[in-house]
Coordinates of C-alpha atoms in Angstrom, one line a residue:
Chain A
M62 CA 93.5 91.2 66.7
P63 CA 95.6 88.1 65.2
M64 CA 97.6 86.7 68.2
P65 CA 100.6 84.5 68.4
G66 CA 100.0 80.7 68.8
S67 CA 101.1 80.3 72.5
I68 CA 98.6 83.5 73.5
V69 CA 95.9 81.7 71.6
S70 CA 96.5 78.3 73.5
R71 CA 96.8 80.0 77.2
T72 CA 93.9 82.0 76.2
K73 CA 91.9 78.5 75.6
R74 CA 92.7 76.9 78.6
S75 CA 92.1 80.2 80.8
V76 CA 88.5 80.5 79.3
S77 CA 87.8 77.8 80.3
L78 CA 89.1 77.9 83.8
A79 CA 87.7 81.1 83.9
M80 CA 84.2 79.6 83.1
A81 CA 84.7 76.7 85.5
A82 CA 84.7 79.7 88.0
L83 CA 81.4 81.4 86.9
L84 CA 79.6 78.5 87.7
T85 CA 80.1 78.9 91.4
M86 CA 78.6 81.9 92.0
A87 CA 75.6 84.1 91.0
A88 CA 75.3 85.6 87.5
G89 CA 76.5 89.3 87.4
D90 CA 74.2 92.2 88.1
A91 CA 74.4 94.8 85.3
S92 CA 73.6 97.7 87.4
Q93 CA 76.0 96.8 90.6
G94 CA 78.7 96.5 87.2
R95 CA 77.8 99.6 86.1
A96 CA 78.3 101.4 89.8
I97 CA 81.6 99.6 90.1
V98 CA 82.9 100.6 86.2
M99 CA 82.1 104.5 87.7
N100 CA 84.0 103.7 91.1
R101 CA 87.2 105.0 90.1
Q102 CA 88.9 104.4 93.8
L103 CA 87.2 101.1 93.8
S104 CA 87.9 99.9 89.9
A105 CA 90.6 102.2 88.5
C106 CA 88.6 101.4 84.8
L107 CA 88.1 105.3 84.3
L108 CA 91.5 106.4 85.2
C109 CA 92.3 104.6 81.7
H110 CA 89.3 104.1 80.0
A111 CA 86.8 106.1 78.4
G112 CA 83.4 105.4 78.0
P113 CA 79.2 106.2 77.9
F114 CA 79.5 108.2 81.3
P115 CA 78.9 111.5 82.7
D116 CA 82.0 113.6 83.1
P117 CA 84.0 113.0 79.8
N118 CA 86.3 115.4 80.7
L119 CA 87.5 113.2 83.6
Q120 CA 87.9 109.6 81.8
G121 CA 91.7 108.4 80.6
N122 CA 92.8 108.1 77.0
L123 CA 95.0 105.5 77.9
A124 CA 93.0 102.3 76.6
P125 CA 90.1 101.7 73.7
S126 CA 86.8 103.7 75.1
L127 CA 84.2 100.9 76.5
A128 CA 81.4 102.2 74.1
G129 CA 80.6 99.3 71.8
V130 CA 82.6 96.9 73.4
G131 CA 79.7 94.7 74.3
S132 CA 79.2 94.2 70.5
R133 CA 83.0 93.6 69.9
M134 CA 83.9 90.9 72.9
T135 CA 81.8 88.0 74.1
S136 CA 81.2 87.6 77.9
E137 CA 84.2 84.7 77.8
E138 CA 86.5 86.9 76.3
L139 CA 85.6 90.1 78.8
R140 CA 86.1 87.9 81.8
L141 CA 89.2 87.0 80.4
R142 CA 90.1 90.6 79.8
L143 CA 89.9 91.3 83.5
T144 CA 90.9 88.2 85.2
T145 CA 94.5 87.7 82.6
P146 CA 95.3 90.3 80.5
P147 CA 98.2 89.7 78.2
P148 CA 101.4 90.1 80.4
D149 CA 102.8 93.2 78.3
S150 CA 99.4 95.2 78.8
I151 CA 99.5 98.0 81.8
M152 CA 96.0 96.8 82.5
P153 CA 96.2 94.7 86.0
S154 CA 94.7 91.5 86.3
Y155 CA 91.1 92.0 88.8
S156 CA 91.5 88.7 90.0
T157 CA 95.2 88.0 90.7
T158 CA 96.4 88.2 94.2
T159 CA 100.4 87.3 93.2
G160 CA 103.1 88.2 91.0
R161 CA 103.1 91.9 92.0
R162 CA 105.7 93.8 94.2
Q163 CA 105.3 96.1 97.2
I164 CA 101.4 96.3 97.3
G165 CA 100.2 98.8 99.9
L166 CA 99.6 96.9 103.3
R167 CA 95.7 97.9 102.7
W168 CA 95.6 95.8 99.4
E169 CA 98.1 92.9 100.4
G170 CA 96.8 89.8 99.9
K171 CA 93.7 90.9 98.0
P172 CA 92.5 91.3 94.7
I173 CA 91.3 94.4 93.2
L174 CA 87.7 92.9 92.7
T175 CA 86.2 89.9 94.1
P176 CA 85.0 87.2 91.9
Q177 CA 81.0 88.4 92.0
Q178 CA 82.4 92.1 91.2
I179 CA 84.2 90.9 88.3
E180 CA 81.0 88.9 87.2
D181 CA 79.4 92.2 87.4
V182 CA 81.5 93.9 85.5
V183 CA 81.0 91.5 83.0
A184 CA 77.2 91.7 83.2
F185 CA 77.4 95.4 82.8
L186 CA 80.1 95.3 79.9
T187 CA 78.1 93.2 77.6
T188 CA 74.9 95.7 77.8
L189 CA 77.1 98.2 76.1
K190 CA 76.2 97.8 72.4
T191 CA 77.3 99.7 69.7
P192 CA 74.1 102.1 68.5
Chain B
M90 CA 123.9 120.5 57.6
K91 CA 124.8 117.2 56.7
P92 CA 121.8 114.4 56.7
V93 CA 123.2 112.9 59.2
L94 CA 123.9 115.9 61.6
L95 CA 120.3 117.1 60.9
L96 CA 119.0 113.3 62.1
L97 CA 121.0 113.7 65.5
A98 CA 119.8 117.1 66.1
L99 CA 116.1 115.9 65.4
L100 CA 117.1 113.0 67.4
T101 CA 118.3 114.8 70.6
A102 CA 115.4 117.9 70.2
A103 CA 113.0 114.6 70.4
A104 CA 114.5 113.4 73.5
A105 CA 115.0 116.8 75.5
P106 CA 113.3 116.7 78.6
R107 CA 109.7 118.6 79.1
S108 CA 109.0 120.5 82.0
G109 CA 105.6 119.9 83.6
Y110 CA 105.1 123.5 83.5
D111 CA 104.6 123.0 79.6
D112 CA 101.9 120.7 80.7
A113 CA 99.9 123.2 83.0
S114 CA 97.2 125.1 82.4
P115 CA 97.5 128.9 81.4
E116 CA 96.6 130.3 84.8
T117 CA 98.7 127.8 86.4
R118 CA 101.9 128.8 84.7
A119 CA 100.8 132.6 85.3
M120 CA 100.6 132.0 89.0
Q121 CA 104.1 130.7 88.8
D122 CA 105.8 133.0 86.5
D123 CA 104.4 136.0 89.1
D124 CA 106.2 135.9 92.3
D125 CA 103.5 137.9 94.2
A126 CA 101.0 135.4 92.8
N127 CA 102.6 132.4 93.7
P128 CA 101.9 131.0 96.8
G129 CA 105.0 129.2 97.0
F130 CA 106.5 132.2 98.2
L131 CA 104.9 132.6 101.7
W132 CA 106.9 129.3 102.2
V133 CA 110.1 130.9 100.5
R134 CA 109.9 134.0 102.9
E135 CA 109.3 131.6 105.9
G136 CA 112.4 130.1 104.7
E137 CA 114.7 133.2 104.3
A138 CA 113.7 133.8 108.0
Q139 CA 114.7 130.6 109.0
W140 CA 117.8 130.8 107.3
S141 CA 119.3 133.4 110.0
K142 CA 117.2 132.2 112.7
P143 CA 119.4 130.8 115.6
A144 CA 118.6 127.3 116.9
G145 CA 120.6 124.7 118.9
P146 CA 122.8 124.6 121.7
D147 CA 125.0 127.0 120.1
G148 CA 122.8 129.4 118.8
K149 CA 123.9 129.1 115.3
S150 CA 121.7 129.8 112.3
C151 CA 122.5 128.7 108.5
A152 CA 123.7 132.0 108.1
S153 CA 126.1 131.5 110.6
C154 CA 128.3 129.1 108.2
H155 CA 126.9 130.0 105.2
H156 CA 126.3 133.7 105.4
D157 CA 124.4 135.2 102.4
A158 CA 122.5 132.5 100.8
T159 CA 122.1 134.4 97.6
I160 CA 125.8 133.7 96.9
S161 CA 126.6 130.6 99.1
M162 CA 123.3 128.8 97.7
R163 CA 123.5 129.8 94.1
G164 CA 123.6 126.6 92.1
V165 CA 123.3 124.3 95.0
A166 CA 119.8 122.9 94.0
A167 CA 120.8 122.1 90.9
R168 CA 123.7 119.9 91.5
Y169 CA 121.6 117.6 93.8
P170 CA 121.3 114.6 94.7
L171 CA 124.6 114.3 95.1
I172 CA 126.8 111.2 96.2
D173 CA 128.0 112.4 99.8
T174 CA 131.8 111.8 100.3
V175 CA 131.2 110.6 103.7
S176 CA 128.3 108.1 103.7
E177 CA 129.1 107.3 99.7
Q178 CA 125.4 107.0 99.5
P179 CA 123.1 109.3 97.2
M180 CA 121.8 112.3 99.5
T181 CA 118.9 114.8 98.5
L182 CA 118.9 118.4 99.0
D183 CA 116.2 117.6 101.7
Q184 CA 118.6 115.5 103.4
R185 CA 121.1 117.7 103.3
I186 CA 119.4 120.4 105.1
A187 CA 118.3 118.0 107.6
Q188 CA 122.1 117.1 108.3
C189 CA 123.4 120.6 109.0
R190 CA 120.1 120.9 110.9
E191 CA 120.9 117.7 113.3
E192 CA 124.9 117.3 113.0
R193 CA 126.1 121.2 112.5
Q194 CA 123.5 123.2 114.3
R195 CA 122.7 120.4 116.8
A196 CA 119.3 121.4 116.9
D197 CA 115.9 119.2 116.9
P198 CA 114.9 118.4 113.3
L199 CA 112.5 119.9 111.1
P200 CA 109.4 118.1 110.7
P201 CA 109.2 116.8 107.5
E202 CA 106.8 119.0 105.4
S203 CA 106.5 121.4 107.7
E204 CA 106.8 125.0 107.0
A205 CA 110.1 125.2 108.3
A206 CA 111.4 122.4 106.5
L207 CA 109.6 123.0 103.0
G208 CA 110.5 127.1 103.5
L209 CA 114.4 126.2 103.8
S210 CA 114.1 123.8 101.0
A211 CA 112.2 126.4 98.8
Y212 CA 114.3 129.4 99.8
V213 CA 117.7 127.3 98.7
G214 CA 116.2 125.7 95.7
L215 CA 115.2 129.4 94.5
Q216 CA 118.9 130.3 95.0
S217 CA 119.4 128.3 91.6
R218 CA 116.0 129.3 89.7
G219 CA 117.0 129.4 86.0
M220 CA 119.8 127.1 86.2
P221 CA 120.1 123.7 84.5
L222 CA 119.5 120.6 86.4
H223 CA 123.0 118.7 86.2
V224 CA 123.9 116.0 88.6
R225 CA 126.3 113.4 88.0
A226 CA 124.9 110.3 86.4
D227 CA 127.9 107.7 86.0
S228 CA 127.4 105.9 90.0
P229 CA 125.8 102.7 90.4
F230 CA 122.9 104.5 92.2
V231 CA 121.7 105.9 89.0
A232 CA 121.6 102.6 87.5
A233 CA 119.6 101.2 90.9
G234 CA 116.7 104.4 90.6
R235 CA 116.6 103.8 87.2
R236 CA 115.9 100.2 87.8
L237 CA 113.3 101.2 90.2
F238 CA 111.5 103.7 87.8
E239 CA 111.0 100.9 85.0
T240 CA 109.8 98.4 87.9
R241 CA 105.7 97.5 88.1
L242 CA 104.5 98.0 91.8
G243 CA 101.6 97.7 93.7
Q244 CA 98.3 96.4 93.1
L245 CA 97.7 98.4 89.7
N246 CA 101.0 96.4 88.6
L247 CA 102.1 100.0 86.9
S248 CA 105.8 101.1 86.8
C249 CA 106.5 104.8 86.6
A250 CA 108.0 104.4 83.4
Q251 CA 105.2 103.3 81.6
C252 CA 103.3 106.6 82.8
H253 CA 106.0 109.1 82.7
D254 CA 108.2 107.7 79.7
E255 CA 105.5 105.8 77.6
R256 CA 102.4 108.0 78.2
A257 CA 103.5 111.6 79.1
G258 CA 101.0 113.7 77.6
M259 CA 97.9 111.6 77.5
K260 CA 95.2 111.9 79.8
L261 CA 95.3 109.6 83.4
G262 CA 91.6 109.9 84.4
G263 CA 91.0 114.1 84.3
A264 CA 94.9 114.6 84.6
T265 CA 97.8 115.0 82.0
I266 CA 100.6 112.7 82.3
P267 CA 103.7 115.0 82.7
Q268 CA 107.0 113.5 82.0
G269 CA 107.4 113.8 86.1
H270 CA 110.5 116.1 86.6
P271 CA 111.7 117.1 89.8
N272 CA 112.7 120.7 88.7
G273 CA 110.0 122.2 90.7
Y274 CA 110.4 121.2 94.1
P275 CA 109.4 121.8 96.7
E276 CA 106.3 122.9 94.8
Y277 CA 102.9 124.2 95.2
R278 CA 100.3 121.9 94.3
L279 CA 96.7 123.2 93.8
E280 CA 95.3 119.6 94.3
W281 CA 97.5 120.2 97.9
Q282 CA 96.6 123.6 98.5
A283 CA 100.1 123.7 99.6
M284 CA 103.8 123.3 99.2
G285 CA 105.0 120.1 99.2
S286 CA 108.4 118.2 98.6
L287 CA 109.4 115.9 95.8
Y288 CA 108.9 112.9 98.2
R289 CA 105.4 114.0 98.8
R290 CA 105.0 113.5 95.0
L291 CA 106.5 110.2 94.9
R292 CA 104.5 109.0 97.8
D293 CA 101.1 110.0 96.0
C294 CA 102.3 108.3 92.7
M295 CA 103.1 105.0 94.4
T296 CA 99.8 104.7 96.5
G297 CA 98.2 105.8 93.3
V298 CA 99.1 102.5 92.1
R299 CA 98.3 100.9 95.8
A300 CA 102.2 100.4 96.2
E301 CA 103.6 100.8 100.0
P302 CA 105.4 103.9 99.5
F303 CA 109.3 103.9 100.0
A304 CA 110.1 105.6 103.3
P305 CA 111.4 108.9 102.9
E306 CA 114.9 108.1 104.6
S307 CA 115.6 104.9 102.5
L308 CA 118.2 104.3 99.8
Q309 CA 115.5 103.6 97.4
A310 CA 113.7 107.3 97.6
A311 CA 117.2 108.5 97.3
E312 CA 118.0 106.5 94.4
L313 CA 115.0 107.4 92.4
A314 CA 115.2 111.4 93.4
L315 CA 118.7 110.5 91.8
Y316 CA 117.5 109.3 88.7
L317 CA 115.0 111.4 88.2
A318 CA 117.5 114.5 88.3
V319 CA 119.6 112.5 85.6
R320 CA 116.5 111.8 83.4
A321 CA 115.9 115.4 83.7
E322 CA 119.3 116.9 82.7
G323 CA 119.4 120.3 81.6
L324 CA 115.7 121.1 82.6
K325 CA 116.0 124.6 84.8
V326 CA 115.1 124.8 88.2
E327 CA 111.8 126.3 88.7
T328 CA 111.8 126.0 92.4
P329 CA 108.8 127.2 93.7
A330 CA 106.9 125.9 90.7
V331 CA 103.2 126.3 90.5
R332 CA 101.4 122.5 89.1
P333 CA 97.9 121.2 88.9

C-alpha cells in the first residue's frame, strides 16, 4: 500500500522508537499472544478482525482478516500497527494512554495492553503464515 | 422522470433511515410483530395499570390529568425529545414522565429501569406505534448532539458515527451493527432478557468502547437522544420493539 511521504518519515521514527522499547523487555511469547488475541474482553481484536480461530460467526468484518498476516508484515510493522495506527484508522493504539476522551474510570491512565502483552501478540501474529 | 429528479429520488431513497427491525432475525421480528408473543407487552400491561394508579399526597394518577391515554398520548412519543419551553433544554419522554410524577403528582420518583418506569414509558410509547418520528431539527442542541455522536470516545477511541453511520450492516464480533435508531424504545432486548430504556442502550454502547457514560440526567445524554431522533426522522415508532 503506497503511503504519503509524511507518514513514511513518521513511520520510520516510530519504528525505531518501538524497536528501542523491545530491547527493554522479554521477547514475546506466541502462545500467550494467541490467548490475548482470542480474549475479546481484553484485546477486542476479534470484534473487528476475523482470523484462524474457532467460532468464525463471532468474529468481526470491520478489518482485514489476520490470517496470513505474518507473511504480509514484519514484526516491526506489526508492532507499529499495534502502537501507532494511522490517525484515520478505527483501530485504537494499544500502547497509548493519551489523546483519548472520556475514558471509563476502570481504564483511565492505562494502555489497552501492556508492552509485554503487545510483544506477545506480535510474536503470535508473525506465526500466522499464508499456507 | 427527468434525470435530475430521478437522481434526487435515488439519493433520498439511499438516505432513508433503516430501522433496527430490518437488521433483526426473522424470529426476532416475528416476536415483535405478535403482541401476544412480544415480551415487551408484560411491561406495557404494567404501565397501563400504573397510568390510573393514584400516587402522591393528593392521590392523583396520570389519568387524573390526561384521562384516556389512547387519545391524549397519541403521537406524543413521535415528537420527543423536544425543547422544553420552561427550561429551554432538551427533554426526553422519560424525563417528562419523571417530571410529571415528581412535580405534578408529587410522588416519589420511579427508579430508572424499574418495571413501573419502563412500563409507563412503554404504554405511552405504544400510543404512537406506527407513527413517523418527527422532532424539531433546528435547535443548537441538535448540533451539539451531532458533535457528540461524531466524537471518538473511550479507551477504544471510537465514535457512534464510526459504527452507526459508516459501518452499519457490518459485523462487530458476532453482532450486526444497526444504524442505531431510537424508534423502538423502551424495547425488549434478548441480550438483556428484559425491557430497557434508550439510555440503557447508550450506556452499553459507551461502556462498550470503554468510555465513562454520560449520566442519565445529563445535558449530553438528552442532546444525544435528540440528535438520534432527528437522524431517525420519518422512521415509525415501534415501541415496544424486540431486538437481539
